[in-house]
């Protein structure tokens, strides 16, 4: 499995590359009043408004540091009327990929009710690396249109 490696502070994380559409440099974001603090804002990506979350603020309650290597990772998710909706993930030191067999990823033996997207972990050169499950992340945010809402009988928008 090919994963994208990045950091939030000094802690390494990965996401599956098959869900990553593109990695873009930090751009100016348009904030939204009354949004959760981890919602960094929107930006225009080729004519589409893309919501961006600050992963470090979401996971560690501290904003991402803006560095030369801070990036927005554009990931695909099924949401609302768009089968290929985009979500921007702001992360620090987005610099590398790792190829690991899926069997290397182990359950941390913790149940994280409020963060089910923090799933499996693996060891690399003596350090533990967390893997963020991009299938679970959008539903945990609470402000993105869900795939359920676009189906007949789903919640109104």
XYZ file of C-alpha atoms in Angstrom:
157
model
C 0.000 0.000 0.000
C 1.410 3.380 -0.995
C 0.931 6.099 1.640
C 1.714 9.796 1.856
C 3.824 10.696 4.894
C 3.398 14.043 6.661
C 3.740 15.501 10.130
C 1.508 17.271 12.590
C 4.018 18.891 14.910
C 6.611 16.185 15.502
C 4.240 13.242 15.059
C 4.217 11.416 11.703
C 0.967 10.377 9.991
C 0.035 8.772 6.695
C -2.961 8.655 4.358
C -3.529 6.249 1.489
C -2.273 7.709 -1.795
C -5.097 6.180 -3.845
C -7.480 8.752 -2.291
C -5.127 11.717 -2.869
C -5.938 13.707 -5.980
C -3.203 16.312 -5.709
C -0.896 18.042 -3.255
C -0.971 21.823 -3.571
C 1.061 24.567 -1.877
C -0.558 26.593 0.881
C -2.863 29.212 -0.544
C -4.925 31.985 0.964
C -8.085 30.508 2.494
C -11.447 32.212 2.961
C -12.638 31.615 6.530
C -16.267 31.003 7.476
C -17.820 32.456 10.622
C -19.143 30.024 13.234
C -17.374 27.041 11.655
C -15.515 24.567 13.890
C -12.031 25.783 14.821
C -10.362 23.029 12.771
C -12.099 24.305 9.611
C -9.406 26.486 8.018
C -11.584 27.848 5.199
C -12.312 27.431 1.496
C -10.161 27.934 -1.567
C -10.854 27.951 -5.290
C -9.399 24.880 -6.941
C -9.913 25.033 -10.713
C -13.355 26.590 -10.329
C -14.454 24.402 -7.386
C -14.809 25.566 -3.803
C -12.850 23.159 -1.637
C -13.219 23.046 2.160
C -9.910 22.732 4.023
C -9.431 21.358 7.500
C -6.369 21.922 9.627
C -5.469 18.362 10.578
C -3.196 19.444 13.406
C -5.940 21.547 14.983
C -8.420 18.671 14.551
C -6.159 16.045 16.101
C -3.894 18.017 18.467
C -5.895 21.242 19.091
C -2.946 23.332 17.826
C -2.881 25.031 14.388
C -0.527 23.832 11.663
C 2.659 25.834 11.458
C 3.008 27.488 8.105
C 6.305 26.247 6.700
C 7.715 25.947 3.224
C 6.656 22.268 3.293
C 3.113 22.908 4.637
C 0.694 21.726 1.983
C -2.950 21.095 1.261
C -3.549 17.457 0.423
C -6.623 17.207 -1.811
C -8.462 13.987 -1.067
C -11.517 12.532 -2.772
C -14.614 11.499 -0.851
C -18.211 10.620 -1.731
C -20.383 13.396 -0.436
C -23.650 15.119 -1.235
C -24.386 15.551 -4.928
C -20.763 15.062 -5.962
C -19.534 11.477 -6.210
C -15.964 12.821 -6.368
C -16.061 15.680 -3.853
C -12.769 17.146 -2.648
C -11.607 17.845 0.881
C -8.395 19.737 1.589
C -6.229 18.473 4.440
C -3.705 21.009 5.724
C -0.581 19.261 6.998
C 3.035 20.084 7.814
C 6.157 18.642 6.231
C 4.373 16.824 3.422
C 7.506 15.437 1.869
C 7.546 11.689 1.295
C 5.711 8.503 0.398
C 6.069 5.082 1.993
C 5.174 1.713 0.497
C 4.136 -0.825 3.127
C 2.128 -4.034 2.957
C -1.336 -3.638 4.490
C -0.407 -6.378 6.964
C 2.158 -4.016 8.589
C -0.659 -1.748 9.821
C -1.820 -2.880 13.257
C -4.683 -1.869 15.495
C -3.440 0.315 18.370
C -5.775 -1.618 20.729
C -7.591 1.602 21.606
C -11.128 2.578 20.738
C -11.229 6.278 19.956
C -14.943 7.137 19.860
C -14.427 10.792 18.969
C -11.694 10.090 16.412
C -12.499 6.818 14.605
C -10.506 8.080 11.604
C -7.326 7.565 13.661
C -6.965 3.942 12.833
C -4.084 1.634 12.419
C -0.406 2.263 13.155
C 2.879 0.799 11.986
C 6.493 1.009 13.081
C 9.157 2.577 10.873
C 12.739 2.849 12.107
C 11.596 2.622 15.735
C 8.885 5.267 15.516
C 5.147 4.734 15.523
C 3.309 6.210 12.533
C -0.440 6.819 12.683
C -2.632 6.202 9.655
C -5.659 8.454 9.015
C -8.593 6.586 7.494
C -9.926 8.880 4.747
C -13.072 6.767 4.449
C -14.077 7.690 8.017
C -12.779 11.255 8.269
C -15.477 13.183 6.310
C -18.360 11.743 8.365
C -16.588 12.696 11.611
C -16.304 16.373 10.688
C -20.024 17.101 10.857
C -20.127 19.960 8.328
C -19.624 18.202 4.990
C -22.551 16.987 2.889
C -22.865 13.260 3.364
C -23.541 10.650 0.762
C -26.706 9.762 2.722
C -28.223 13.232 2.141
C -28.169 12.842 -1.632
C -30.121 9.561 -1.588
C -33.926 9.439 -1.773
C -35.315 9.735 1.752
C -32.068 11.277 3.039
C -31.891 14.373 5.196
C -32.760 17.662 3.490
C -29.877 20.030 2.808
